[in-house]
N, CA, C and O atoms as a DFTB+ gen file, in Angstrom:
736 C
 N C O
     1  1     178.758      67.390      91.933
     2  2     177.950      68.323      91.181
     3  2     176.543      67.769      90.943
     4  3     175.545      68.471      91.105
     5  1     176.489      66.443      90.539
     6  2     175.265      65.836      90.221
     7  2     174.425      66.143      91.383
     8  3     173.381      66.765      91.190
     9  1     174.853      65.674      92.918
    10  2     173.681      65.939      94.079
    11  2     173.897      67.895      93.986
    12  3     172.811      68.379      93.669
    13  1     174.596      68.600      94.112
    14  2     174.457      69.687      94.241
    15  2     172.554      69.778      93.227
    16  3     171.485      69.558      93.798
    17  1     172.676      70.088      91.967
    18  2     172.127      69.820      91.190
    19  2     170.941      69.017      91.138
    20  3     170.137      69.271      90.241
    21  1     170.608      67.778      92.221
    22  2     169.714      67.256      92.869
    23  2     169.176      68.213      93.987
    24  3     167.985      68.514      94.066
    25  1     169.664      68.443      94.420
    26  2     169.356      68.918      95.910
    27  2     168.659      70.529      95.218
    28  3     167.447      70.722      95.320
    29  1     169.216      71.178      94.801
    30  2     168.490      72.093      93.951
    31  2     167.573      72.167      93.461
    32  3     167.199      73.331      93.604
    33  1     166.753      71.528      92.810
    34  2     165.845      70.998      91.636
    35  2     165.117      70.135      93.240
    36  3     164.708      71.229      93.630
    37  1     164.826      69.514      93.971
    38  2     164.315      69.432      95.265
    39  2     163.888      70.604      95.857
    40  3     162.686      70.868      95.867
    41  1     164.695      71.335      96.347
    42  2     164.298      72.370      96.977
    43  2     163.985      73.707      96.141
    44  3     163.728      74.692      96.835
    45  1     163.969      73.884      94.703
    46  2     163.052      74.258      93.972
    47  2     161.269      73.680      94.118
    48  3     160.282      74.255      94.577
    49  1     161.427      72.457      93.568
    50  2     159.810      72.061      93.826
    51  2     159.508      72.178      94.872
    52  3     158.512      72.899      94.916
    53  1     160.080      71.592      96.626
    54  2     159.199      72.434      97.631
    55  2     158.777      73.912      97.329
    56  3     157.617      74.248      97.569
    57  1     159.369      74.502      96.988
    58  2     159.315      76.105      97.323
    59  2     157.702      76.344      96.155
    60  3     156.783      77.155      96.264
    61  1     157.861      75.631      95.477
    62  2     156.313      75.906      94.608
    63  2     154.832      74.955      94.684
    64  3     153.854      74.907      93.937
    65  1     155.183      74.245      95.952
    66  2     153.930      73.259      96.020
    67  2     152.885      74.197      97.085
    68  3     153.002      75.099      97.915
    69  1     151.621      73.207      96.367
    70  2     150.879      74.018      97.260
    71  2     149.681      72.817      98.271
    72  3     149.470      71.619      98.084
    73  1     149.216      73.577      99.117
    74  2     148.696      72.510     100.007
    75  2     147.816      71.413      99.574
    76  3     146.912      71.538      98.747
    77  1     148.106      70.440     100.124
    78  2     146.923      69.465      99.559
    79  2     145.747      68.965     100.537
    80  3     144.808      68.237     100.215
    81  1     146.082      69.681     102.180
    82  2     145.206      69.528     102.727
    83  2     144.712      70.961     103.357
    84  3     145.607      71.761     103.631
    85  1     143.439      71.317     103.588
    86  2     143.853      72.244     104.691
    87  2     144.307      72.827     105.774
    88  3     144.304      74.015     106.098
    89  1     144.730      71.806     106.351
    90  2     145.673      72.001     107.479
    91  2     147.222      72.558     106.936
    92  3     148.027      73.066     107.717
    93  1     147.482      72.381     105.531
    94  2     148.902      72.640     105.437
    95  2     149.037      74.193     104.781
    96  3     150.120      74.582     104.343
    97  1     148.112      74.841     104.765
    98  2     148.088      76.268     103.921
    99  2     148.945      77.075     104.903
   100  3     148.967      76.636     106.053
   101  1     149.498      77.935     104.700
   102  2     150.529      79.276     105.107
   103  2     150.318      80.464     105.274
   104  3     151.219      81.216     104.902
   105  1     149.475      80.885     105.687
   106  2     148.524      82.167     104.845
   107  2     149.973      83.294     105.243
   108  3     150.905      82.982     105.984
   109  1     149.798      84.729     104.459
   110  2     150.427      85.652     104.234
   111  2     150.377      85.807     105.979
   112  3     149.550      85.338     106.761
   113  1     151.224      86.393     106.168
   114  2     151.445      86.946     107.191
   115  2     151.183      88.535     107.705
   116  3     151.368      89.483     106.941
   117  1     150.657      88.726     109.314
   118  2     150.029      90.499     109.453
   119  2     151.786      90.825     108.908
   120  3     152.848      90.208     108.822
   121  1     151.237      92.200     108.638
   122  2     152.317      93.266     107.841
   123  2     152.289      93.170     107.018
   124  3     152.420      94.207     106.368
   125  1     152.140      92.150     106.419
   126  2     152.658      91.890     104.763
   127  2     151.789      92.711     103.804
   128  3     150.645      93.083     104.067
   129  1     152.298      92.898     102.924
   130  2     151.629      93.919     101.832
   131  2     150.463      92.444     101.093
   132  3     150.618      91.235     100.919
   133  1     149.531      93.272     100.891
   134  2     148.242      92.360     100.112
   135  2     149.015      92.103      98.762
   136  3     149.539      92.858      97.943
   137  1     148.847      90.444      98.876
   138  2     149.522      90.155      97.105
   139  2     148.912      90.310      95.982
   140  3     147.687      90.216      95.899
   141  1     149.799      90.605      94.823
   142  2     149.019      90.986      93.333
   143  2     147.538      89.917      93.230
   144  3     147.266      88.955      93.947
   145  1     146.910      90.380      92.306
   146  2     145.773      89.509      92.267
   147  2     144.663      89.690      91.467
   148  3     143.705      90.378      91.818
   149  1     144.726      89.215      90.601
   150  2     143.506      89.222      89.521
   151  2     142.039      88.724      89.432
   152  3     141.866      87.617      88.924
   153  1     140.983      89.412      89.866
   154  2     139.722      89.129      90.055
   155  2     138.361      89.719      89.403
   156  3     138.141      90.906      89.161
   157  1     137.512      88.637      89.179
   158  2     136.472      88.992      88.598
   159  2     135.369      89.454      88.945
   160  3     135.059      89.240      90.117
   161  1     134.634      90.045      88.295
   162  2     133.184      90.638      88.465
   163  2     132.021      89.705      87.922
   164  3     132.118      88.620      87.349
   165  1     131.069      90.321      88.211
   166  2     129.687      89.153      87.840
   167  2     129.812      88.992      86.258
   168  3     129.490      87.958      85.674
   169  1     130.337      90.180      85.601
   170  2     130.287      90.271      84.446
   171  2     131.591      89.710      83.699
   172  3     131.778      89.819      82.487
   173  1     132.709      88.921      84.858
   174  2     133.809      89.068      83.781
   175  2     134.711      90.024      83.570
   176  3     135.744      89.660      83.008
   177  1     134.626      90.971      83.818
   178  2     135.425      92.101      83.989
   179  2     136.751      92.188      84.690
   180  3     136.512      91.976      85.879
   181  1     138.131      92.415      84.506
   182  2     139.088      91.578      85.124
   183  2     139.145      93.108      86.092
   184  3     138.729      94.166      85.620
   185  1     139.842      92.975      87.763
   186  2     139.737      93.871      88.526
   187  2     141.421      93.164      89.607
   188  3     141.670      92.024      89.999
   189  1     142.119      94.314      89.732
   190  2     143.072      94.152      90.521
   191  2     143.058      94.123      91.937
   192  3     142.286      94.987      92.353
   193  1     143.362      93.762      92.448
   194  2     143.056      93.545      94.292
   195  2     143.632      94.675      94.218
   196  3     142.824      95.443      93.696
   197  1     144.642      95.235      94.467
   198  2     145.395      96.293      95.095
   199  2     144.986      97.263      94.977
   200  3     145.050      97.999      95.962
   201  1     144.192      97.922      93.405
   202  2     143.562      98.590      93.058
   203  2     141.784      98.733      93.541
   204  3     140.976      99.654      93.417
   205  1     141.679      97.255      94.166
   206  2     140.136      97.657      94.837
   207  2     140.355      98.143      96.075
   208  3     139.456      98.885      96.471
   209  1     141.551      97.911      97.063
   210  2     141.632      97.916      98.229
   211  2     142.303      99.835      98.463
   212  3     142.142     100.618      99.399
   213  1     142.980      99.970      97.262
   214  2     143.653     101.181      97.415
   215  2     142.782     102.145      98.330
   216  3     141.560     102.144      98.484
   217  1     143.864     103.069      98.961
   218  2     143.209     103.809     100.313
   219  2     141.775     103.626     100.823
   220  3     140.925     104.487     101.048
   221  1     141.722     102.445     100.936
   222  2     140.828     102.244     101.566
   223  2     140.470     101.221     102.932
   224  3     141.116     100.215     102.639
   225  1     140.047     101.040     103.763
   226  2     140.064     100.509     104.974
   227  2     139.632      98.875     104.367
   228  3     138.620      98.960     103.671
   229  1     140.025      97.807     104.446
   230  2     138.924      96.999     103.738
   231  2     138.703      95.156     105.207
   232  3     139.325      94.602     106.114
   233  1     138.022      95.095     104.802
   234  2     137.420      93.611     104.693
   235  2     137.416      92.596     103.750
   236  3     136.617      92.790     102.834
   237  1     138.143      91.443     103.681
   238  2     138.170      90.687     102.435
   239  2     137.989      89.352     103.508
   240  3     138.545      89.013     104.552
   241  1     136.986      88.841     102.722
   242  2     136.727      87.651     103.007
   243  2     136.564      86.581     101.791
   244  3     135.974      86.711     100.719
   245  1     137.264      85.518     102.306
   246  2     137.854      84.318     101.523
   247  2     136.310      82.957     101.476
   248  3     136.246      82.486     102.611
   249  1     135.429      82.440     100.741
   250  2     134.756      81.613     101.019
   251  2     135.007      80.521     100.279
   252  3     136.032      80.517      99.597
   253  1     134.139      79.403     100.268
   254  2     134.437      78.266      99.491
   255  2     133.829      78.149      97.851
   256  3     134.214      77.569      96.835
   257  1     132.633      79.061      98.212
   258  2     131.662      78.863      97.428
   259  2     129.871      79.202      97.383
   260  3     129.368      78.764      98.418
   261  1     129.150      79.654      96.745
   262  2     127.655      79.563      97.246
   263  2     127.426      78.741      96.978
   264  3     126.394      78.963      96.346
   265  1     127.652      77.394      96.927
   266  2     127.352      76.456      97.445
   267  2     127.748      75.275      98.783
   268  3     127.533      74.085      99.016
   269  1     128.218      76.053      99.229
   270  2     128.788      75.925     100.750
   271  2     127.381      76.628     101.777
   272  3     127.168      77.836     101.673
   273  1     126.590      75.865     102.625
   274  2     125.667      76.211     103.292
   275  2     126.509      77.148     104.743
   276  3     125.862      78.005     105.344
   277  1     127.697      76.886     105.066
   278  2     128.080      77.726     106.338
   279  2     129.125      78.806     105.388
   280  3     129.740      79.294     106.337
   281  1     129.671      79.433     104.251
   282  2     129.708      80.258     103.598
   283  2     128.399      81.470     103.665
   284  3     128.418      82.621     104.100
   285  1     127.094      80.516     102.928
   286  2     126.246      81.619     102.802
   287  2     125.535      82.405     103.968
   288  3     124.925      83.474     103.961
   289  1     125.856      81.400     105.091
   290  2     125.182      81.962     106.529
   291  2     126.012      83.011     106.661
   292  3     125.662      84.183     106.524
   293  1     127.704      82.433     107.067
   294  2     128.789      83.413     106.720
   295  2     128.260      85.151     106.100
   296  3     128.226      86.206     106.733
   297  1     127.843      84.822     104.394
   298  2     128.091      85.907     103.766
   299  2     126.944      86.511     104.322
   300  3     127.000      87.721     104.542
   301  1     125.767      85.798     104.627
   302  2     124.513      86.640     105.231
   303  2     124.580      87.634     106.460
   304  3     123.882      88.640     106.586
   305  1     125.719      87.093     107.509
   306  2     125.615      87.935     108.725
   307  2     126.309      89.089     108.396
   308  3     125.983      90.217     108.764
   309  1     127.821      88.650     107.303
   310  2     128.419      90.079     106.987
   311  2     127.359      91.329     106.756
   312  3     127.186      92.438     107.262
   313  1     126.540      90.274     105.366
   314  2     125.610      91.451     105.160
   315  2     124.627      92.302     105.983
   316  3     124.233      93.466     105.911
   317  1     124.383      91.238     106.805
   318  2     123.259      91.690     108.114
   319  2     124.131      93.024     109.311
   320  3     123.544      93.865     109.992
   321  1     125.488      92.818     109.224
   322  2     126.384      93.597     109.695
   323  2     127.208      94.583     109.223
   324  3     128.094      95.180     109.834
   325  1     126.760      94.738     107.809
   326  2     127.361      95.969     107.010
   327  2     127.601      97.296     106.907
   328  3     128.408      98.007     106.306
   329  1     126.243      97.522     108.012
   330  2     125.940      99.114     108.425
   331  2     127.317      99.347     109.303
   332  3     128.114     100.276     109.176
   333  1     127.356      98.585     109.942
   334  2     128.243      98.602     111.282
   335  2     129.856      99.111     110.287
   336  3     130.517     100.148     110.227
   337  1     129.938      97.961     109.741
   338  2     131.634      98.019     109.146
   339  2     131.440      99.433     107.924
   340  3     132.493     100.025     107.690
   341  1     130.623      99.767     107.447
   342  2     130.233     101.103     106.677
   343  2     130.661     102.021     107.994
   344  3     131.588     102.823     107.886
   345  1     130.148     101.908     108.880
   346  2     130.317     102.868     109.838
   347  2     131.501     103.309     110.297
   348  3     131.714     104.475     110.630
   349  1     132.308     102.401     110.330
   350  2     133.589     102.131     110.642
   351  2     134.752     102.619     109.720
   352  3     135.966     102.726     109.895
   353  1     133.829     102.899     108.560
   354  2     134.791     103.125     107.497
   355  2     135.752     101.948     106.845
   356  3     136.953     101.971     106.579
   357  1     134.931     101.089     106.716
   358  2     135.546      99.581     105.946
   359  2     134.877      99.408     104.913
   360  3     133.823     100.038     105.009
   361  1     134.997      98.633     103.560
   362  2     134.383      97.905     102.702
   363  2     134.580      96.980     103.102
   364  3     135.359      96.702     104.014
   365  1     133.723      96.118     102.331
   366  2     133.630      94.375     102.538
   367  2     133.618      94.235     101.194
   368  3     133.010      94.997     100.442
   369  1     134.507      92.934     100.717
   370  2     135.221      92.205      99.771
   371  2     135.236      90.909      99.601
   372  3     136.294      90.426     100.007
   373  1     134.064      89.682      98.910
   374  2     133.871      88.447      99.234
   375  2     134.539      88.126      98.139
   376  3     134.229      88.712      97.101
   377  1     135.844      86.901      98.113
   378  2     136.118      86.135      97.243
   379  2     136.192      84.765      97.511
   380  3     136.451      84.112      98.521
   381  1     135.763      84.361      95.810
   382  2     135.368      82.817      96.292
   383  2     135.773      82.030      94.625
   384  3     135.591      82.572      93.535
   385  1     136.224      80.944      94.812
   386  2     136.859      80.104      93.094
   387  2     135.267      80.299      92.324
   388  3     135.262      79.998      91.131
   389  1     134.325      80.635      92.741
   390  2     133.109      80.231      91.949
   391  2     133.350      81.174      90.396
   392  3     133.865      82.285      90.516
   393  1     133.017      80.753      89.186
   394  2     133.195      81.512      88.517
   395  2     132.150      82.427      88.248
   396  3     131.049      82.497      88.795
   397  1     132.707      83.237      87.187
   398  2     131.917      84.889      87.417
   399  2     130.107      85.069      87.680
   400  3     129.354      85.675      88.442
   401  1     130.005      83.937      86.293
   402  2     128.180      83.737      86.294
   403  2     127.749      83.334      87.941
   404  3     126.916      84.020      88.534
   405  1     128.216      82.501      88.400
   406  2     127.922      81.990      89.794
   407  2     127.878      83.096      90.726
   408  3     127.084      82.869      91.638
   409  1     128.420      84.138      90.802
   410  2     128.809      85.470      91.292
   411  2     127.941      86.127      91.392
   412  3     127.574      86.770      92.376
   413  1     127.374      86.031      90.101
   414  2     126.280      87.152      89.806
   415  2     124.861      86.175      90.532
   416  3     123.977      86.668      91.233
   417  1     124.945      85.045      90.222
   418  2     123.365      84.472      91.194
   419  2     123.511      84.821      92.770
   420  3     122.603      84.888      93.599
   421  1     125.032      85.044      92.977
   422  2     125.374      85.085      94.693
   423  2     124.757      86.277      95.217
   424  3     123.984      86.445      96.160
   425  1     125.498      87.394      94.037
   426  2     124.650      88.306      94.770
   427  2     123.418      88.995      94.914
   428  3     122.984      89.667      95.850
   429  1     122.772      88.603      93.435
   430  2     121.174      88.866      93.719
   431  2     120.303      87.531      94.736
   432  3     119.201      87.825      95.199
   433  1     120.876      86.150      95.007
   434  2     120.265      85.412      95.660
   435  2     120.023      86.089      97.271
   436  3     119.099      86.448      98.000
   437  1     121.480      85.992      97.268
   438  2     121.809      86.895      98.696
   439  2     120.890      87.785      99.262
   440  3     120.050      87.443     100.094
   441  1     121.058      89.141      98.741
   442  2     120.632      90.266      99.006
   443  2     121.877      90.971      99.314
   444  3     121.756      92.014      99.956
   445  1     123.563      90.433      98.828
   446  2     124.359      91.040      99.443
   447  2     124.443      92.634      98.451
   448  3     124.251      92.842      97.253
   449  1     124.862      93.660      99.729
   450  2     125.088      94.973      98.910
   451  2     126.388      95.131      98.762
   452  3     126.749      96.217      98.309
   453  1     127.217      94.321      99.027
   454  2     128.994      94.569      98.882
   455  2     128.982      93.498      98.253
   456  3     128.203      92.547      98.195
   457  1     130.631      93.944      97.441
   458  2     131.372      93.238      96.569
   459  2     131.801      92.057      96.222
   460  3     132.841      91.673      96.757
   461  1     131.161      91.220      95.298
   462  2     132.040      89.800      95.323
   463  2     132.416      89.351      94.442
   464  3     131.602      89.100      93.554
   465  1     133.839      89.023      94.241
   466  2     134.742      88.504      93.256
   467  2     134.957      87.377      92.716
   468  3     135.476      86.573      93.490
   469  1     134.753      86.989      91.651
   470  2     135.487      85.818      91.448
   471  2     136.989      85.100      91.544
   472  3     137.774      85.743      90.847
   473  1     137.582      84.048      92.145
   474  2     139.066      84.196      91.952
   475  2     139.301      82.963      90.991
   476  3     140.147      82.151      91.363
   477  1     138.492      82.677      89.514
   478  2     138.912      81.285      89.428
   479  2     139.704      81.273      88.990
   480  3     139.804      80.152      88.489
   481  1     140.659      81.934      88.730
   482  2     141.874      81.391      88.600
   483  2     143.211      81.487      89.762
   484  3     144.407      81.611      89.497
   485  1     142.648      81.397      90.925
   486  2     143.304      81.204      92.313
   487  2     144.815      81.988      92.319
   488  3     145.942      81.691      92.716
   489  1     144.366      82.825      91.841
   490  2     145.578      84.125      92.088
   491  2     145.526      84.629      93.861
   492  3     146.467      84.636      94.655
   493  1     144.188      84.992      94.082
   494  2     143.757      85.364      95.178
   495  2     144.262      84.491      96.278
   496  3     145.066      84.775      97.166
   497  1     143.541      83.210      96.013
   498  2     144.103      82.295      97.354
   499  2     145.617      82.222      97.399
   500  3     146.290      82.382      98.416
   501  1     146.059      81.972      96.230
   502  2     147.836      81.654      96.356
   503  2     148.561      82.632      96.551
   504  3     149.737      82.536      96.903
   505  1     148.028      83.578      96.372
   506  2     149.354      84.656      96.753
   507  2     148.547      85.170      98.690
   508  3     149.085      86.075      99.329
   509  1     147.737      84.672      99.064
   510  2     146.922      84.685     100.369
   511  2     147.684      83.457     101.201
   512  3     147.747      83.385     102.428
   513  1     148.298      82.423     100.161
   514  2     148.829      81.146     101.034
   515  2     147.308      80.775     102.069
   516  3     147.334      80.985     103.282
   517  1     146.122      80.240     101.400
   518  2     145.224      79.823     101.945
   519  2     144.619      78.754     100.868
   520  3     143.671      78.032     101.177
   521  1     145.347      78.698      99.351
   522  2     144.566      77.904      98.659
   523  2     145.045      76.466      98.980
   524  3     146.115      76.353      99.577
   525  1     144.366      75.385      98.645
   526  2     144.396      73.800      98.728
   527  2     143.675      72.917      97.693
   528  3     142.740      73.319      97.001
   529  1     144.133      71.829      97.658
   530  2     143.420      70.998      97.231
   531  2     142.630      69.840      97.581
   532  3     143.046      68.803      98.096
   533  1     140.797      70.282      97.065
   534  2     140.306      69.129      98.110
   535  2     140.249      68.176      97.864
   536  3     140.141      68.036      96.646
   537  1     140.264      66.993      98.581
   538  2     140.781      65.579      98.145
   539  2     139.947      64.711      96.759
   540  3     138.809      64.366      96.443
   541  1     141.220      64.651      96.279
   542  2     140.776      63.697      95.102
   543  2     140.410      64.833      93.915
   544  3     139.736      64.562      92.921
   545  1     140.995      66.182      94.214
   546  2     141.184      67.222      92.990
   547  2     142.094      67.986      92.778
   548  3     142.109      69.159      93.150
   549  1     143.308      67.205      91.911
   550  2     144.159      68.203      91.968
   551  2     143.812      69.235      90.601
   552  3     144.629      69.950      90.022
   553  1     142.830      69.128      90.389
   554  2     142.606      70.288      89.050
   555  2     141.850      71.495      89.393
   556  3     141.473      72.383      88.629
   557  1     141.595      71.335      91.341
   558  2     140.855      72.294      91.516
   559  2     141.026      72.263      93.248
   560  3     141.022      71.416      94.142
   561  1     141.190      73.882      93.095
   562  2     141.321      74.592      94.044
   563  2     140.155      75.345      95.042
   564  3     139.266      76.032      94.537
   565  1     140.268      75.123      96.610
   566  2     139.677      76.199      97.315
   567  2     140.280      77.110      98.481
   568  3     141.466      77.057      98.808
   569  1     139.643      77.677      98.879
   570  2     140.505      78.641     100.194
   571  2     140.029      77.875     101.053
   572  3     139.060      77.117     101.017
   573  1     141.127      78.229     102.222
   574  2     140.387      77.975     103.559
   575  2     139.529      79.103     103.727
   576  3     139.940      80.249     103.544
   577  1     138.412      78.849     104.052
   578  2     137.555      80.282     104.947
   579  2     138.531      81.013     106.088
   580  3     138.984      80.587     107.150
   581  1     138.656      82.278     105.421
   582  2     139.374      83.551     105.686
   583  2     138.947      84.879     105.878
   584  3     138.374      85.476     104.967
   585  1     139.146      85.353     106.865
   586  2     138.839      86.672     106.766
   587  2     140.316      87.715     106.988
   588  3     141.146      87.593     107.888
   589  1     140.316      88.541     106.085
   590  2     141.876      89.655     106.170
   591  2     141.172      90.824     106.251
   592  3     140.206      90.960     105.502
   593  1     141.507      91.806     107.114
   594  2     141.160      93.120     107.911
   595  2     142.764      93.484     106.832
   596  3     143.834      92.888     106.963
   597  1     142.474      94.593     105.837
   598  2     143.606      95.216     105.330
   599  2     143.840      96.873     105.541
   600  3     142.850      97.602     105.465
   601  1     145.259      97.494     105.826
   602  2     145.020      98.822     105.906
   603  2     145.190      99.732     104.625
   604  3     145.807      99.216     103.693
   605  1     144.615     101.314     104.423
   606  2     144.499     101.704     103.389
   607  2     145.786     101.590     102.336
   608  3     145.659     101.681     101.115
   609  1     146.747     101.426     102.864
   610  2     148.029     100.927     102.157
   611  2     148.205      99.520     101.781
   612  3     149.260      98.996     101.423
   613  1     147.064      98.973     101.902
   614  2     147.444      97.282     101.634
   615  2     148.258      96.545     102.158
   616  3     148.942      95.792     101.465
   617  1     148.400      96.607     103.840
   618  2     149.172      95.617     104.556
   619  2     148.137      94.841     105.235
   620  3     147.048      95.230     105.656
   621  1     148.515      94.004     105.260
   622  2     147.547      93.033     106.551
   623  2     147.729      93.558     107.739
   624  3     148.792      94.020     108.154
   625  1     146.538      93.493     108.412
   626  2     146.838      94.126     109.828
   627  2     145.735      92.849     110.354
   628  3     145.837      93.037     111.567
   629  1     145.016      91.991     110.255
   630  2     144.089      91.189     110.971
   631  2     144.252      89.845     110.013
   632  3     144.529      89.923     108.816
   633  1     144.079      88.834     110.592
   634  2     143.501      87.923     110.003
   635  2     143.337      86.462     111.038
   636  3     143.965      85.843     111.896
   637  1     142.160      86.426     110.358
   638  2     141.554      85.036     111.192
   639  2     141.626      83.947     109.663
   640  3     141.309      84.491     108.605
   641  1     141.955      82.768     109.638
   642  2     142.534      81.296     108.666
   643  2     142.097      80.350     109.967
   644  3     142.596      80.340     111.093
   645  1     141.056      79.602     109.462
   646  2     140.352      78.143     109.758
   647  2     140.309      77.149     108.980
   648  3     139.580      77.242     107.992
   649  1     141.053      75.953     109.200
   650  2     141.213      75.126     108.217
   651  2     139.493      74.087     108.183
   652  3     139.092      73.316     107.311
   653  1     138.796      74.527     109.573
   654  2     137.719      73.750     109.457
   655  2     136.473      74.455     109.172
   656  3     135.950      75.081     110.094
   657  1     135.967      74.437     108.105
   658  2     135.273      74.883     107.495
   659  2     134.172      75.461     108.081
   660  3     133.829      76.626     107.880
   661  1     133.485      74.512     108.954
   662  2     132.738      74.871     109.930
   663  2     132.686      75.614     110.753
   664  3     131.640      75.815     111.371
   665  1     133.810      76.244     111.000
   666  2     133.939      77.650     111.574
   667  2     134.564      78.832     110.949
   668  3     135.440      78.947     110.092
   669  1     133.786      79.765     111.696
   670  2     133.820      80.768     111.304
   671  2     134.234      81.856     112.206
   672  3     134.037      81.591     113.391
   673  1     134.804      83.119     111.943
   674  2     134.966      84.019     112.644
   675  2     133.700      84.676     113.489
   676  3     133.046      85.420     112.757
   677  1     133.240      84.602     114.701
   678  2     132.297      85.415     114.829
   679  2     131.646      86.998     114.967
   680  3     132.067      87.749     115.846
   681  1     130.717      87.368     114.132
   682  2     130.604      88.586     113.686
   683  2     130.863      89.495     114.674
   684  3     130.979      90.652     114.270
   685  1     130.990      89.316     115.857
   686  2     130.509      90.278     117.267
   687  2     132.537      90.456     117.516
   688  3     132.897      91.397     118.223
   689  1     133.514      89.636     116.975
   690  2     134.770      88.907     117.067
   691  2     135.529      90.058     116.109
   692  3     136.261      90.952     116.532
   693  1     135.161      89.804     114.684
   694  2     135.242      90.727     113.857
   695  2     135.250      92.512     113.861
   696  3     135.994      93.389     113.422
   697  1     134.292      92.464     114.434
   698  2     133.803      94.159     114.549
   699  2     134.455      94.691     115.546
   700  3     134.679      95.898     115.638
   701  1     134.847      93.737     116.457
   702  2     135.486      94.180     117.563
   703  2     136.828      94.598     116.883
   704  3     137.326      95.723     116.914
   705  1     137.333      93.463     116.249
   706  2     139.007      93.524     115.275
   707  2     139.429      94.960     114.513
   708  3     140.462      95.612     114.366
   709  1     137.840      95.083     114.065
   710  2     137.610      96.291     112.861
   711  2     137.792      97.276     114.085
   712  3     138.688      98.108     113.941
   713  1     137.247      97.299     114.987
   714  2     136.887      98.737     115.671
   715  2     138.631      99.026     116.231
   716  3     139.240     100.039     115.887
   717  1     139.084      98.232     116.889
   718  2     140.509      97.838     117.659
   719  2     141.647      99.133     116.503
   720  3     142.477      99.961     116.877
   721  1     141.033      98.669     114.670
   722  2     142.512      98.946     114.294
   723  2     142.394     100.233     113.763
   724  3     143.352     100.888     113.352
   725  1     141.041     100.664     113.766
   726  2     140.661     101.652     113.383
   727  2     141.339     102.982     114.512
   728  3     141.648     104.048     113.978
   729  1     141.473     102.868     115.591
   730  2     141.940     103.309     117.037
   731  2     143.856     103.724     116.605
   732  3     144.382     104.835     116.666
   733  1     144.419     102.587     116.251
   734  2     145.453     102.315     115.943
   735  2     146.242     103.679     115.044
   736  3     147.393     103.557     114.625
């Protein structure tokens, strides 16, 4: 009984750890329904994923931070490419651990005209199976840079997960993805 009881309490704590590198994240899998998720506005304002995405075509992209220099290039081309995914009948959806105030410099620094969330309290990444910890913080969490193509029902239907930061999905890569599921 004692190992029963061991072995239990083991394979309990695997089942709730979360990555400590980026190479070890899991992300949700296509089909899967978009997980619950609690996110912020520039202002603080608490906002439900499911409820932003509801019937609607979306784009959600996962960043590190505005202070990540290949993030903001990142968030710049989305923006530079927005007409396109408007066209398409998509929103675009940036979440990132930065908290809310940081949010709000992102997007007037930017010039972005779409949405960006705060996730600091990593609801977003963990139920995404993309959050980690970067070395030498376990009190703090980031995503891998992610992009999820979701359908108006909130399933995954796309996703690109790079554990190396330095890359990125390319925009010409993307639109193509967007245009593909739109067909579908």
């Amino acid at each position: 009984m004692k190992h029963f009881i061991a072995l239990f309490a083991l394979a309990l704590s695997l089942t709730t750890l979360h990555a400590r590198k980026a190479e070890e994240v899991t992300p949700v899998l296509i089909g899967s329904d978009t997980p619950q998720a609690t996110l912020f506005d520039e202002s603080g304002a608490e906002h439900s994923l499911p409820a932003l995405l509801k019937d609607k075509h979306s784009i959600i992209v996962f960043y590190r931070g505005g202070w990540c220099p290949y993030c903001s290039l990142q968030m710049q081309e989305l923006a530079e490419r927005e007409s396109e995914f408007l066209g398409l009948g998509y929103q675009i959806i940036g979440i990132s651990p930065d908290a809310p105030e940081k949010i709000a410099t992102i997007e007037k620094d930017g010039e972005l005209n779409y949405a960006v969330y705060s996730d600091s309290g990593y609801s977003a990444m963990e139920g995404f199976g993309i959050d980690f910890h970067p070395k030498g913080k376990k009190d703090r969490k980031l995503p891998v840079p992610s992009v999820f193509i979701v359908t108006p029902n909130n399933q995954i239907a796309f996703s690109y997960v790079n554990p190396n930061y330095r890359e990125r999905i390319p925009g010409d890569l993307l639109v193509a993805a967007a245009k593909s599921l739109k067909k579908d």
